[in-house]
JSON list of C-alpha atoms in Angstrom, two decimals:
[
{"chain": "A", "resi": 1, "resn": "MET", "atom": "CA", "xyz": [-24.03, 15.11, 31.90]},
{"chain": "A", "resi": 2, "resn": "ARG", "atom": "CA", "xyz": [-26.25, 16.73, 29.03]},
{"chain": "A", "resi": 3, "resn": "ASN", "atom": "CA", "xyz": [-23.04, 16.82, 26.64]},
{"chain": "A", "resi": 4, "resn": "ILE", "atom": "CA", "xyz": [-21.28, 13.80, 27.75]},
{"chain": "A", "resi": 5, "resn": "TYR", "atom": "CA", "xyz": [-22.90, 10.93, 29.96]},
{"chain": "A", "resi": 6, "resn": "PHE", "atom": "CA", "xyz": [-26.40, 11.26, 28.19]},
{"chain": "A", "resi": 7, "resn": "PRO", "atom": "CA", "xyz": [-25.25, 11.08, 24.30]},
{"chain": "A", "resi": 8, "resn": "GLN", "atom": "CA", "xyz": [-23.13, 8.08, 25.43]},
{"chain": "A", "resi": 9, "resn": "ARG", "atom": "CA", "xyz": [-25.87, 6.42, 27.11]},
{"chain": "A", "resi": 10, "resn": "LYS", "atom": "CA", "xyz": [-23.89, 6.15, 30.60]},
{"chain": "A", "resi": 11, "resn": "ALA", "atom": "CA", "xyz": [-26.86, 8.07, 32.39]},
{"chain": "A", "resi": 12, "resn": "GLU", "atom": "CA", "xyz": [-30.10, 9.13, 31.87]},
{"chain": "A", "resi": 13, "resn": "TYR", "atom": "CA", "xyz": [-32.69, 11.73, 33.40]},
{"chain": "A", "resi": 14, "resn": "VAL", "atom": "CA", "xyz": [-34.93, 10.28, 35.98]},
{"chain": "A", "resi": 15, "resn": "THR", "atom": "CA", "xyz": [-38.40, 11.29, 35.65]},
{"chain": "A", "resi": 16, "resn": "SER", "atom": "CA", "xyz": [-41.14, 11.75, 38.40]},
{"chain": "A", "resi": 17, "resn": "ALA", "atom": "CA", "xyz": [-42.71, 8.43, 37.64]},
{"chain": "A", "resi": 18, "resn": "GLN", "atom": "CA", "xyz": [-39.48, 6.61, 38.06]},
{"chain": "A", "resi": 19, "resn": "ILE", "atom": "CA", "xyz": [-38.71, 8.14, 41.22]},
{"chain": "A", "resi": 20, "resn": "ARG", "atom": "CA", "xyz": [-42.18, 7.03, 42.50]},
{"chain": "A", "resi": 21, "resn": "SER", "atom": "CA", "xyz": [-41.68, 3.60, 41.28]},
{"chain": "A", "resi": 22, "resn": "MET", "atom": "CA", "xyz": [-38.66, 3.51, 43.26]},
{"chain": "A", "resi": 23, "resn": "GLY", "atom": "CA", "xyz": [-40.47, 4.13, 46.56]},
{"chain": "A", "resi": 24, "resn": "GLY", "atom": "CA", "xyz": [-38.88, 7.86, 46.64]},
{"chain": "A", "resi": 25, "resn": "GLN", "atom": "CA", "xyz": [-40.84, 10.51, 48.43]},
{"chain": "A", "resi": 26, "resn": "LYS", "atom": "CA", "xyz": [-41.63, 13.70, 46.67]},
{"chain": "A", "resi": 27, "resn": "ASP", "atom": "CA", "xyz": [-39.39, 15.65, 48.73]},
{"chain": "A", "resi": 28, "resn": "MET", "atom": "CA", "xyz": [-36.45, 13.13, 48.09]},
{"chain": "A", "resi": 29, "resn": "VAL", "atom": "CA", "xyz": [-33.19, 14.71, 47.19]},
{"chain": "A", "resi": 30, "resn": "ILE", "atom": "CA", "xyz": [-31.15, 13.11, 44.03]},
{"chain": "A", "resi": 31, "resn": "GLU", "atom": "CA", "xyz": [-27.45, 14.34, 44.20]},
{"chain": "A", "resi": 32, "resn": "ARG", "atom": "CA", "xyz": [-24.58, 12.99, 42.19]},
{"chain": "A", "resi": 33, "resn": "ASP", "atom": "CA", "xyz": [-22.22, 10.61, 44.03]},
{"chain": "A", "resi": 34, "resn": "PHE", "atom": "CA", "xyz": [-18.79, 11.91, 43.70]},
{"chain": "A", "resi": 35, "resn": "GLY", "atom": "CA", "xyz": [-16.89, 9.13, 44.65]},
{"chain": "A", "resi": 36, "resn": "PHE", "atom": "CA", "xyz": [-18.65, 6.43, 42.13]},
{"chain": "A", "resi": 37, "resn": "GLY", "atom": "CA", "xyz": [-16.18, 4.80, 39.58]},
{"chain": "A", "resi": 38, "resn": "ILE", "atom": "CA", "xyz": [-13.04, 6.22, 41.46]},
{"chain": "A", "resi": 39, "resn": "GLU", "atom": "CA", "xyz": [-10.71, 3.52, 42.87]},
{"chain": "A", "resi": 40, "resn": "THR", "atom": "CA", "xyz": [-9.28, 3.70, 46.35]},
{"chain": "A", "resi": 41, "resn": "PRO", "atom": "CA", "xyz": [-5.99, 1.85, 47.14]},
{"chain": "A", "resi": 42, "resn": "GLY", "atom": "CA", "xyz": [-7.32, -0.97, 49.15]},
{"chain": "A", "resi": 43, "resn": "GLN", "atom": "CA", "xyz": [-10.45, -1.85, 46.85]},
{"chain": "A", "resi": 44, "resn": "GLN", "atom": "CA", "xyz": [-10.07, -4.83, 44.55]},
{"chain": "A", "resi": 45, "resn": "LYS", "atom": "CA", "xyz": [-11.36, -4.99, 41.19]},
{"chain": "A", "resi": 46, "resn": "PRO", "atom": "CA", "xyz": [-14.14, -7.27, 40.70]},
{"chain": "A", "resi": 47, "resn": "PRO", "atom": "CA", "xyz": [-13.39, -10.93, 38.67]},
{"chain": "A", "resi": 48, "resn": "GLY", "atom": "CA", "xyz": [-14.84, -9.84, 35.53]},
{"chain": "A", "resi": 49, "resn": "ASP", "atom": "CA", "xyz": [-12.78, -6.78, 34.78]},
{"chain": "A", "resi": 50, "resn": "ASP", "atom": "CA", "xyz": [-10.76, -7.01, 31.56]},
{"chain": "A", "resi": 51, "resn": "SER", "atom": "CA", "xyz": [-8.64, -3.86, 32.13]},
{"chain": "A", "resi": 52, "resn": "GLN", "atom": "CA", "xyz": [-5.80, -6.01, 33.33]},
{"chain": "A", "resi": 53, "resn": "ASN", "atom": "CA", "xyz": [-6.05, -8.53, 30.42]},
{"chain": "A", "resi": 54, "resn": "THR", "atom": "CA", "xyz": [-4.23, -6.31, 27.43]},
{"chain": "A", "resi": 55, "resn": "VAL", "atom": "CA", "xyz": [-2.73, -7.94, 24.48]},
{"chain": "A", "resi": 56, "resn": "ASP", "atom": "CA", "xyz": [0.80, -6.55, 23.07]},
{"chain": "A", "resi": 57, "resn": "ILE", "atom": "CA", "xyz": [0.69, -6.48, 19.31]},
{"chain": "A", "resi": 58, "resn": "LYS", "atom": "CA", "xyz": [4.06, -6.56, 17.84]},
{"chain": "A", "resi": 59, "resn": "MET", "atom": "CA", "xyz": [4.15, -5.30, 14.26]},
{"chain": "A", "resi": 60, "resn": "LYS", "atom": "CA", "xyz": [7.20, -6.48, 12.15]},
{"chain": "A", "resi": 61, "resn": "LEU", "atom": "CA", "xyz": [8.50, -3.33, 10.37]},
{"chain": "A", "resi": 62, "resn": "LEU", "atom": "CA", "xyz": [10.16, -3.48, 6.70]},
{"chain": "A", "resi": 63, "resn": "THR", "atom": "CA", "xyz": [13.80, -2.88, 6.45]},
{"chain": "A", "resi": 64, "resn": "PRO", "atom": "CA", "xyz": [14.46, 0.29, 4.45]},
{"chain": "A", "resi": 65, "resn": "THR", "atom": "CA", "xyz": [15.79, -2.13, 1.63]},
{"chain": "A", "resi": 66, "resn": "ARG", "atom": "CA", "xyz": [12.67, -3.93, 1.32]},
{"chain": "A", "resi": 67, "resn": "THR", "atom": "CA", "xyz": [10.85, -0.62, 1.57]},
{"chain": "A", "resi": 68, "resn": "SER", "atom": "CA", "xyz": [12.51, 0.56, -1.35]},
{"chain": "A", "resi": 69, "resn": "GLU", "atom": "CA", "xyz": [12.01, -2.42, -3.47]},
{"chain": "A", "resi": 70, "resn": "LEU", "atom": "CA", "xyz": [8.34, -2.49, -2.50]},
{"chain": "A", "resi": 71, "resn": "ILE", "atom": "CA", "xyz": [7.88, 1.48, -3.56]},
{"chain": "A", "resi": 72, "resn": "GLU", "atom": "CA", "xyz": [10.10, 0.66, -6.72]},
{"chain": "A", "resi": 73, "resn": "ALA", "atom": "CA", "xyz": [7.78, -1.98, -7.87]},
{"chain": "A", "resi": 74, "resn": "LEU", "atom": "CA", "xyz": [4.37, -0.92, -6.93]},
{"chain": "A", "resi": 75, "resn": "ALA", "atom": "CA", "xyz": [4.24, 3.00, -7.23]},
{"chain": "A", "resi": 76, "resn": "PRO", "atom": "CA", "xyz": [3.77, 4.40, -10.50]},
{"chain": "A", "resi": 77, "resn": "GLN", "atom": "CA", "xyz": [6.48, 6.44, -12.47]},
{"chain": "A", "resi": 78, "resn": "GLN", "atom": "CA", "xyz": [4.17, 9.07, -12.86]},
{"chain": "A", "resi": 79, "resn": "ILE", "atom": "CA", "xyz": [1.54, 10.23, -9.90]},
{"chain": "A", "resi": 80, "resn": "VAL", "atom": "CA", "xyz": [-1.25, 12.23, -11.62]},
{"chain": "A", "resi": 81, "resn": "PHE", "atom": "CA", "xyz": [-3.23, 15.04, -9.87]},
{"chain": "A", "resi": 82, "resn": "TYR", "atom": "CA", "xyz": [-6.25, 17.22, -11.40]},
{"chain": "A", "resi": 83, "resn": "ARG", "atom": "CA", "xyz": [-6.46, 20.70, -10.26]},
{"chain": "A", "resi": 84, "resn": "VAL", "atom": "CA", "xyz": [-8.68, 23.38, -11.42]},
{"chain": "A", "resi": 85, "resn": "PRO", "atom": "CA", "xyz": [-6.65, 25.99, -13.22]},
{"chain": "A", "resi": 86, "resn": "ILE", "atom": "CA", "xyz": [-6.59, 29.91, -12.38]},
{"chain": "A", "resi": 87, "resn": "VAL", "atom": "CA", "xyz": [-7.34, 31.57, -15.73]},
{"chain": "A", "resi": 88, "resn": "THR", "atom": "CA", "xyz": [-6.03, 35.06, -15.69]},
{"chain": "A", "resi": 89, "resn": "PRO", "atom": "CA", "xyz": [-6.43, 37.45, -18.76]},
{"chain": "A", "resi": 90, "resn": "GLU", "atom": "CA", "xyz": [-3.40, 37.85, -20.84]},
{"chain": "A", "resi": 91, "resn": "PRO", "atom": "CA", "xyz": [-1.08, 40.70, -20.00]},
{"chain": "A", "resi": 92, "resn": "VAL", "atom": "CA", "xyz": [-0.96, 43.52, -22.67]},
{"chain": "A", "resi": 93, "resn": "SER", "atom": "CA", "xyz": [2.52, 43.59, -24.24]},
{"chain": "A", "resi": 94, "resn": "GLN", "atom": "CA", "xyz": [4.10, 47.30, -23.89]},
{"chain": "A", "resi": 95, "resn": "GLU", "atom": "CA", "xyz": [6.11, 48.66, -26.84]},
{"chain": "A", "resi": 96, "resn": "THR", "atom": "CA", "xyz": [9.60, 48.23, -26.38]},
{"chain": "A", "resi": 97, "resn": "SER", "atom": "CA", "xyz": [11.17, 52.05, -25.70]},
{"chain": "A", "resi": 98, "resn": "LYS", "atom": "CA", "xyz": [12.72, 53.96, -28.62]},
{"chain": "A", "resi": 99, "resn": "HIS", "atom": "CA", "xyz": [16.08, 53.49, -27.90]},
{"chain": "A", "resi": 100, "resn": "SER", "atom": "CA", "xyz": [16.34, 49.77, -27.74]},
{"chain": "A", "resi": 101, "resn": "THR", "atom": "CA", "xyz": [16.35, 47.91, -30.97]},
{"chain": "A", "resi": 102, "resn": "THR", "atom": "CA", "xyz": [14.47, 44.66, -31.70]},
{"chain": "A", "resi": 103, "resn": "GLU", "atom": "CA", "xyz": [17.62, 42.47, -31.51]},
{"chain": "A", "resi": 104, "resn": "GLU", "atom": "CA", "xyz": [18.27, 43.76, -27.98]},
{"chain": "A", "resi": 105, "resn": "ALA", "atom": "CA", "xyz": [14.42, 42.63, -27.25]},
{"chain": "A", "resi": 106, "resn": "SER", "atom": "CA", "xyz": [14.76, 39.20, -28.81]},
{"chain": "A", "resi": 107, "resn": "MET", "atom": "CA", "xyz": [17.99, 38.48, -26.92]},
{"chain": "A", "resi": 108, "resn": "GLN", "atom": "CA", "xyz": [16.24, 38.85, -23.28]},
{"chain": "A", "resi": 109, "resn": "PRO", "atom": "CA", "xyz": [14.92, 35.38, -22.65]},
{"chain": "A", "resi": 110, "resn": "THR", "atom": "CA", "xyz": [11.26, 35.55, -21.61]},
{"chain": "A", "resi": 111, "resn": "PRO", "atom": "CA", "xyz": [10.18, 33.10, -19.26]},
{"chain": "A", "resi": 112, "resn": "ALA", "atom": "CA", "xyz": [7.46, 30.33, -20.33]},
{"chain": "A", "resi": 113, "resn": "PRO", "atom": "CA", "xyz": [4.02, 31.30, -18.54]},
{"chain": "A", "resi": 114, "resn": "ILE", "atom": "CA", "xyz": [2.90, 28.78, -15.98]},
{"chain": "A", "resi": 115, "resn": "THR", "atom": "CA", "xyz": [-0.87, 28.33, -15.39]},
{"chain": "A", "resi": 116, "resn": "LYS", "atom": "CA", "xyz": [-1.46, 28.32, -11.29]},
{"chain": "A", "resi": 117, "resn": "ILE", "atom": "CA", "xyz": [-3.80, 26.09, -10.14]},
{"chain": "A", "resi": 118, "resn": "PHE", "atom": "CA", "xyz": [-6.54, 26.46, -6.94]},
{"chain": "A", "resi": 119, "resn": "GLY", "atom": "CA", "xyz": [-5.05, 24.96, -3.99]},
{"chain": "A", "resi": 120, "resn": "SER", "atom": "CA", "xyz": [-1.96, 23.03, -4.33]},
{"chain": "A", "resi": 121, "resn": "VAL", "atom": "CA", "xyz": [-0.37, 19.62, -4.23]},
{"chain": "A", "resi": 122, "resn": "SER", "atom": "CA", "xyz": [1.83, 19.33, -1.17]},
{"chain": "A", "resi": 123, "resn": "THR", "atom": "CA", "xyz": [4.24, 16.44, -0.16]},
{"chain": "A", "resi": 124, "resn": "ALA", "atom": "CA", "xyz": [1.04, 15.02, 2.13]},
{"chain": "A", "resi": 125, "resn": "ASP", "atom": "CA", "xyz": [-0.72, 14.51, -0.93]},
{"chain": "A", "resi": 126, "resn": "ILE", "atom": "CA", "xyz": [1.87, 12.66, -2.74]},
{"chain": "A", "resi": 127, "resn": "VAL", "atom": "CA", "xyz": [2.28, 10.24, 0.12]},
{"chain": "A", "resi": 128, "resn": "ASP", "atom": "CA", "xyz": [-1.23, 9.77, 0.26]},
{"chain": "A", "resi": 129, "resn": "ALA", "atom": "CA", "xyz": [-1.58, 8.83, -3.27]},
{"chain": "A", "resi": 130, "resn": "ILE", "atom": "CA", "xyz": [1.65, 6.50, -2.92]},
{"chain": "A", "resi": 131, "resn": "LYS", "atom": "CA", "xyz": [0.15, 5.07, 0.29]},
{"chain": "A", "resi": 132, "resn": "ALA", "atom": "CA", "xyz": [-3.32, 4.27, -1.59]},
{"chain": "A", "resi": 133, "resn": "VAL", "atom": "CA", "xyz": [-1.35, 2.26, -4.12]},
{"chain": "A", "resi": 134, "resn": "LEU", "atom": "CA", "xyz": [0.72, 0.80, -1.83]},
{"chain": "A", "resi": 135, "resn": "ALA", "atom": "CA", "xyz": [-2.33, -0.60, 0.17]},
{"chain": "A", "resi": 136, "resn": "GLU", "atom": "CA", "xyz": [-3.22, -2.70, -2.40]},
{"chain": "A", "resi": 137, "resn": "ASP", "atom": "CA", "xyz": [-0.66, -5.10, -1.56]},
{"chain": "A", "resi": 138, "resn": "GLU", "atom": "CA", "xyz": [-0.34, -6.86, 1.59]},
{"chain": "A", "resi": 139, "resn": "GLU", "atom": "CA", "xyz": [3.25, -6.27, 2.30]},
{"chain": "A", "resi": 140, "resn": "GLY", "atom": "CA", "xyz": [3.02, -2.83, 0.83]},
{"chain": "A", "resi": 141, "resn": "ALA", "atom": "CA", "xyz": [0.39, -1.55, 3.22]},
{"chain": "A", "resi": 142, "resn": "ARG", "atom": "CA", "xyz": [3.38, -2.34, 5.87]},
{"chain": "A", "resi": 143, "resn": "VAL", "atom": "CA", "xyz": [5.34, 0.66, 4.15]},
{"chain": "A", "resi": 144, "resn": "VAL", "atom": "CA", "xyz": [5.89, 3.48, 6.37]},
{"chain": "A", "resi": 145, "resn": "LEU", "atom": "CA", "xyz": [6.25, 6.83, 4.49]},
{"chain": "A", "resi": 146, "resn": "SER", "atom": "CA", "xyz": [6.31, 10.30, 5.95]},
{"chain": "A", "resi": 147, "resn": "THR", "atom": "CA", "xyz": [6.39, 13.72, 4.16]},
{"chain": "A", "resi": 148, "resn": "ASP", "atom": "CA", "xyz": [9.94, 14.14, 5.38]},
{"chain": "A", "resi": 149, "resn": "GLU", "atom": "CA", "xyz": [10.72, 11.52, 2.90]},
{"chain": "A", "resi": 150, "resn": "ILE", "atom": "CA", "xyz": [9.62, 13.27, -0.19]},
{"chain": "A", "resi": 151, "resn": "TYR", "atom": "CA", "xyz": [11.42, 15.99, -1.85]},
{"chain": "A", "resi": 152, "resn": "ILE", "atom": "CA", "xyz": [10.81, 18.17, -4.68]},
{"chain": "A", "resi": 153, "resn": "SER", "atom": "CA", "xyz": [13.81, 18.16, -7.21]},
{"chain": "A", "resi": 154, "resn": "GLU", "atom": "CA", "xyz": [12.54, 21.65, -8.90]},
{"chain": "A", "resi": 155, "resn": "GLU", "atom": "CA", "xyz": [14.10, 24.69, -7.22]},
{"chain": "A", "resi": 156, "resn": "ALA", "atom": "CA", "xyz": [11.61, 26.86, -5.53]},
{"chain": "A", "resi": 157, "resn": "SER", "atom": "CA", "xyz": [10.63, 29.99, -7.25]},
{"chain": "A", "resi": 158, "resn": "GLU", "atom": "CA", "xyz": [7.43, 31.88, -8.67]},
{"chain": "A", "resi": 159, "resn": "ASN", "atom": "CA", "xyz": [8.46, 31.09, -12.48]},
{"chain": "A", "resi": 160, "resn": "THR", "atom": "CA", "xyz": [8.41, 27.24, -11.50]},
{"chain": "A", "resi": 161, "resn": "GLY", "atom": "CA", "xyz": [5.52, 27.17, -9.30]},
{"chain": "A", "resi": 162, "resn": "VAL", "atom": "CA", "xyz": [7.27, 25.21, -6.54]},
{"chain": "A", "resi": 163, "resn": "GLU", "atom": "CA", "xyz": [6.82, 26.77, -3.00]},
{"chain": "A", "resi": 164, "resn": "ALA", "atom": "CA", "xyz": [8.79, 25.12, -0.38]},
{"chain": "A", "resi": 165, "resn": "ASP", "atom": "CA", "xyz": [6.83, 21.42, -0.18]},
{"chain": "A", "resi": 166, "resn": "ARG", "atom": "CA", "xyz": [3.74, 22.63, -2.52]},
{"chain": "A", "resi": 167, "resn": "LEU", "atom": "CA", "xyz": [3.34, 22.61, -6.44]},
{"chain": "A", "resi": 168, "resn": "LYS", "atom": "CA", "xyz": [1.04, 25.43, -7.25]},
{"chain": "A", "resi": 169, "resn": "ALA", "atom": "CA", "xyz": [1.07, 24.97, -11.21]},
{"chain": "A", "resi": 170, "resn": "LEU", "atom": "CA", "xyz": [0.17, 22.93, -13.89]},
{"chain": "A", "resi": 171, "resn": "GLY", "atom": "CA", "xyz": [2.95, 20.69, -15.22]},
{"chain": "A", "resi": 172, "resn": "ASP", "atom": "CA", "xyz": [5.41, 17.86, -14.71]},
{"chain": "A", "resi": 173, "resn": "TYR", "atom": "CA", "xyz": [7.68, 17.86, -11.71]},
{"chain": "A", "resi": 174, "resn": "GLU", "atom": "CA", "xyz": [10.54, 15.37, -10.58]},
{"chain": "A", "resi": 175, "resn": "VAL", "atom": "CA", "xyz": [10.30, 14.29, -7.13]},
{"chain": "A", "resi": 176, "resn": "GLU", "atom": "CA", "xyz": [12.61, 11.90, -4.94]},
{"chain": "A", "resi": 177, "resn": "ILE", "atom": "CA", "xyz": [11.65, 9.41, -2.20]},
{"chain": "A", "resi": 178, "resn": "ARG", "atom": "CA", "xyz": [14.62, 9.41, 0.15]},
{"chain": "A", "resi": 179, "resn": "LEU", "atom": "CA", "xyz": [14.75, 6.50, 2.59]},
{"chain": "A", "resi": 180, "resn": "LYS", "atom": "CA", "xyz": [17.36, 6.30, 5.17]},
{"chain": "A", "resi": 181, "resn": "GLY", "atom": "CA", "xyz": [19.98, 3.99, 3.87]},
{"chain": "A", "resi": 182, "resn": "VAL", "atom": "CA", "xyz": [19.03, 3.21, 0.68]},
{"chain": "A", "resi": 183, "resn": "ASP", "atom": "CA", "xyz": [19.49, 5.35, -2.90]},
{"chain": "A", "resi": 184, "resn": "ALA", "atom": "CA", "xyz": [16.66, 7.78, -3.76]},
{"chain": "A", "resi": 185, "resn": "ILE", "atom": "CA", "xyz": [13.64, 6.72, -5.58]},
{"chain": "A", "resi": 186, "resn": "PRO", "atom": "CA", "xyz": [12.74, 9.24, -8.58]},
{"chain": "A", "resi": 187, "resn": "ARG", "atom": "CA", "xyz": [9.19, 9.67, -9.34]},
{"chain": "A", "resi": 188, "resn": "ARG", "atom": "CA", "xyz": [7.20, 12.38, -11.66]},
{"chain": "A", "resi": 189, "resn": "VAL", "atom": "CA", "xyz": [4.44, 14.25, -10.35]},
{"chain": "A", "resi": 190, "resn": "SER", "atom": "CA", "xyz": [2.05, 15.42, -13.04]},
{"chain": "A", "resi": 191, "resn": "ILE", "atom": "CA", "xyz": [-0.89, 18.15, -12.20]},
{"chain": "A", "resi": 192, "resn": "ARG", "atom": "CA", "xyz": [-3.01, 18.40, -14.94]},
{"chain": "A", "resi": 193, "resn": "ALA", "atom": "CA", "xyz": [-6.25, 20.69, -15.69]},
{"chain": "A", "resi": 194, "resn": "GLN", "atom": "CA", "xyz": [-9.43, 19.42, -14.23]},
{"chain": "A", "resi": 195, "resn": "GLU", "atom": "CA", "xyz": [-12.31, 19.92, -16.55]},
{"chain": "A", "resi": 196, "resn": "THR", "atom": "CA", "xyz": [-14.83, 22.17, -15.25]},
{"chain": "A", "resi": 197, "resn": "TYR", "atom": "CA", "xyz": [-18.77, 22.16, -16.08]},
{"chain": "A", "resi": 198, "resn": "ALA", "atom": "CA", "xyz": [-20.48, 25.38, -16.25]}
]
């Protein structure tokens, strides 16, 4: 009662003054009626009961072609997210061994350093950003889009900042919205450094 019925104002506690006003005696026992509200098979519902008066709502879904057209027209070419970068100290470069020459060292490609971010940008974040833009249009609000339809074009690795369905570094990434029955819709996701104020 305390956790369910009382907060919902379906029941209230009876004070001793209320018991006296009901004409009850001091020794009167008040118990819960366990059969209250339970329908029996032969019992008829009162005429004011609206539980049988339900309304079926039929929502007209958009075709994949129309959905694709709306996303092409309304969704921006570049979706920008701001995240706080993780600041790491620069590693101290070790000297090359005595046996290697400077030419051999210059021949080895060094990957460009990536700046990792706190948190990540997931396909769910991308879907939410696209839906927020589409919601401003009456027909665009009816577009149904899920995380299964967002594909990150970059290959997942530590050097690219891509991890399965998440982007974990600053930069620009190519994503595709792949709806069934239509061509993929390319978009660019940019993750930029958020200004921090100390």
